PDB file of C-alpha atoms in Angstrom:
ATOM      1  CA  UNK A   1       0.000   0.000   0.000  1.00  0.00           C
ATOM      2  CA  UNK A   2       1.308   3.562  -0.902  1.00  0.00           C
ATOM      3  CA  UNK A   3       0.032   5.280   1.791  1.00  0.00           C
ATOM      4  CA  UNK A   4       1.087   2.971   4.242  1.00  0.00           C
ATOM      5  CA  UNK A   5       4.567   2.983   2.857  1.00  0.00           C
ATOM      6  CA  UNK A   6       5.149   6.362   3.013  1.00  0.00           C
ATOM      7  CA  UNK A   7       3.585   7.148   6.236  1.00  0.00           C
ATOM      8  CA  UNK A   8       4.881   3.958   8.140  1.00  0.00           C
ATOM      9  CA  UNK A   9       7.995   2.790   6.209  1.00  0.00           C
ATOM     10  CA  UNK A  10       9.364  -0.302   3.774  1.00  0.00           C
ATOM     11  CA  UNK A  11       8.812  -2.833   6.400  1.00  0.00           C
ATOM     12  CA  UNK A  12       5.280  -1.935   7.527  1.00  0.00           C
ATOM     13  CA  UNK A  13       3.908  -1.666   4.372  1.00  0.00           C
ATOM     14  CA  UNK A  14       5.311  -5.227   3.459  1.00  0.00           C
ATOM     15  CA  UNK A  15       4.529  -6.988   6.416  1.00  0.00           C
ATOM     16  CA  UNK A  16       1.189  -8.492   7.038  1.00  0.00           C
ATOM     17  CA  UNK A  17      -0.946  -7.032  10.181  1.00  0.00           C
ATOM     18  CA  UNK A  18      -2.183  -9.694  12.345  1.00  0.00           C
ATOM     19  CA  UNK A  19      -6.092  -9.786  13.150  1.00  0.00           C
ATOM     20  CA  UNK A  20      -6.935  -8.758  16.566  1.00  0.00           C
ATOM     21  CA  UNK A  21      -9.064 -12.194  16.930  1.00  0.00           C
ATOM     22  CA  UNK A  22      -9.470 -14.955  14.969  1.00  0.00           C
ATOM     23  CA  UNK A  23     -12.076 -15.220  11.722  1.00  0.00           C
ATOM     24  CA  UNK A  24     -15.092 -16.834  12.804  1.00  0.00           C
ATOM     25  CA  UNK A  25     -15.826 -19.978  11.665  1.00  0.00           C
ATOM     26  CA  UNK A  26     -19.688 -20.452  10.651  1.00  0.00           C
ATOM     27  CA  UNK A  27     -19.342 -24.530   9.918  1.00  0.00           C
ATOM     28  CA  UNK A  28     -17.636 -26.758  12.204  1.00  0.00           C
ATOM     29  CA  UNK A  29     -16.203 -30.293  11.031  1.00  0.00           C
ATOM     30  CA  UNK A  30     -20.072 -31.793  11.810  1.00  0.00           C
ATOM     31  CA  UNK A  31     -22.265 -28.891   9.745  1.00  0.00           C
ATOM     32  CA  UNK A  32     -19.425 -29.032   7.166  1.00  0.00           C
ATOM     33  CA  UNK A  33     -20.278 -32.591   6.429  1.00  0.00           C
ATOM     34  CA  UNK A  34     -24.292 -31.877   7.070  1.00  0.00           C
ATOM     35  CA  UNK A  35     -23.618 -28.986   4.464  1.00  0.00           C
ATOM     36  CA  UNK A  36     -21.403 -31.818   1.541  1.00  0.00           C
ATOM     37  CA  UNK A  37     -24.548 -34.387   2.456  1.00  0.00           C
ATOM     38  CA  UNK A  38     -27.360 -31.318   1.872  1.00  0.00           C
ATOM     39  CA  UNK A  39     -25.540 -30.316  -1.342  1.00  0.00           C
ATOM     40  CA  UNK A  40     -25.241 -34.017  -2.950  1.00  0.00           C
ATOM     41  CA  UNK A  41     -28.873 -34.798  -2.257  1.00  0.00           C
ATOM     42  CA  UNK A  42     -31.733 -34.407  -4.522  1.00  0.00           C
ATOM     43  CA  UNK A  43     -32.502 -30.502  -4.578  1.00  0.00           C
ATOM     44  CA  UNK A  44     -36.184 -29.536  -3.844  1.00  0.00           C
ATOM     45  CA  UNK A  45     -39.050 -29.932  -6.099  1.00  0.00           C
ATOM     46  CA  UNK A  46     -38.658 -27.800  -8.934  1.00  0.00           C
ATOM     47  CA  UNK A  47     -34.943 -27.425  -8.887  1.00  0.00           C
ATOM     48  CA  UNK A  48     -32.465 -29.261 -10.976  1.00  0.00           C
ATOM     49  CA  UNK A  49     -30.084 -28.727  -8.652  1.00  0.00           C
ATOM     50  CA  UNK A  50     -29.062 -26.795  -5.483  1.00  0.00           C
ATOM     51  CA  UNK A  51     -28.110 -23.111  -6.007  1.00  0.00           C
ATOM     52  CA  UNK A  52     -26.106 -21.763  -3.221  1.00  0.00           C
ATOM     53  CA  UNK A  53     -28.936 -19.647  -2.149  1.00  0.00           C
ATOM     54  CA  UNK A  54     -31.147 -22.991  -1.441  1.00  0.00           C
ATOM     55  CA  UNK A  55     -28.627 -24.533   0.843  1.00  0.00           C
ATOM     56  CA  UNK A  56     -28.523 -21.194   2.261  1.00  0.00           C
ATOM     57  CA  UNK A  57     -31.958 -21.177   3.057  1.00  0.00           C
ATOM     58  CA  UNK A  58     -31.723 -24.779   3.651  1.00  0.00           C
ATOM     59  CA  UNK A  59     -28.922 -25.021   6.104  1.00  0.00           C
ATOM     60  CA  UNK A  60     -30.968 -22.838   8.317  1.00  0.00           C
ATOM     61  CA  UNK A  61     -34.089 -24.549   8.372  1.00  0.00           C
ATOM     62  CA  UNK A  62     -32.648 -27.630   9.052  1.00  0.00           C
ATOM     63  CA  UNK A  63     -30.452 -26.128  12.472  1.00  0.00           C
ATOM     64  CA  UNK A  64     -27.133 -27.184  10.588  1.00  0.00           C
ATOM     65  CA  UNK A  65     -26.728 -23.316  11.851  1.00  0.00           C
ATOM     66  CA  UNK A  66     -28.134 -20.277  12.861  1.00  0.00           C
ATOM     67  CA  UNK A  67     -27.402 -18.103   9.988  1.00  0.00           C
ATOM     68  CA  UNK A  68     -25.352 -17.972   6.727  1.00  0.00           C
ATOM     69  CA  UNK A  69     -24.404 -16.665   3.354  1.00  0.00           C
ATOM     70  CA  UNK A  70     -23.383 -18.188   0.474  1.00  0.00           C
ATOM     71  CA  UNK A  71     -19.972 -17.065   0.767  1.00  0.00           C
ATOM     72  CA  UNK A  72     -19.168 -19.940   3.291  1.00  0.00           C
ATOM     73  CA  UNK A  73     -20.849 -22.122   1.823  1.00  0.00           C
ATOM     74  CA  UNK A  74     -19.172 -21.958  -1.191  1.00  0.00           C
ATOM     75  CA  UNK A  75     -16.018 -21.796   0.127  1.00  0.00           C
ATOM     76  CA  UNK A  76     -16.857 -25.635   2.216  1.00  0.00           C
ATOM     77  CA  UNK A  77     -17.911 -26.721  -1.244  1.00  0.00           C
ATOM     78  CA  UNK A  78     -14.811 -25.778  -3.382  1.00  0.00           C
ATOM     79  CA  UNK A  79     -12.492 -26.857  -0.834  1.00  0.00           C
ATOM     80  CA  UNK A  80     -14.140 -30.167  -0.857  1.00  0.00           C
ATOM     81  CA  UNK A  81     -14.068 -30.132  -4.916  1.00  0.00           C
ATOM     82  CA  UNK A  82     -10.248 -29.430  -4.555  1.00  0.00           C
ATOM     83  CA  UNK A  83      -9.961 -32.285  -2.501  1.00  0.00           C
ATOM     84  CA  UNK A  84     -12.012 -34.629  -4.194  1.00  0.00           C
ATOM     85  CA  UNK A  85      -9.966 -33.715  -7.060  1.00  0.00           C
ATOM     86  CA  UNK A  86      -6.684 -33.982  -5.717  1.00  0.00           C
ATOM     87  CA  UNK A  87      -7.703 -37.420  -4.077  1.00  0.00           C
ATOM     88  CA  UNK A  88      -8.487 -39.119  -7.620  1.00  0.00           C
ATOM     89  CA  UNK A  89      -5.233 -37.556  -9.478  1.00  0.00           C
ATOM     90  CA  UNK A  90      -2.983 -38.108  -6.221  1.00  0.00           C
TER      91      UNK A  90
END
């Protein structure tokens, strides 16, 4: 950053700040696996298959947790692609 550079030095503006408390974590190991489950079942009548705003929807009415977005849950889903891939090519 620029700013940061020229106001704080070299060193400041390369380093990387560290968060004052961890990120949250909206799925645990257990709704993670509720989540994979939800998203490889059939999707609801009238869908061909589940968007990430039905799970969203979905994950919620079922108590896999209180709230979410589909950022999260897209992020569970592509890191269990990426390992699914890497499993059958490793």
């Amino acid at each position: 950053h620029p700013l940061q550079l020229v106001e704080e030095g070299l060193e400041a503006a390369l380093s990387r700040k560290k968060r004052s408390s961890p990120p949250s974590r909206i799925f645990d190991g257990a709704a993670e696996a509720r989540l994979i489950a939800l998203a490889c079942s059939q999707p609801p009548e009238g869908y061909t298959r589940w968007s990430l705003r039905l799970l969203e929807k979905r994950v919620v009415e079922l108590g896999i947790v209180e709230s979410a977005s589909d950022t999260p849950i897209h992020r569970v889903l592509k890191k269990t692609r990426s390992n699914r891939t890497a499993a059958a090519t490793g």
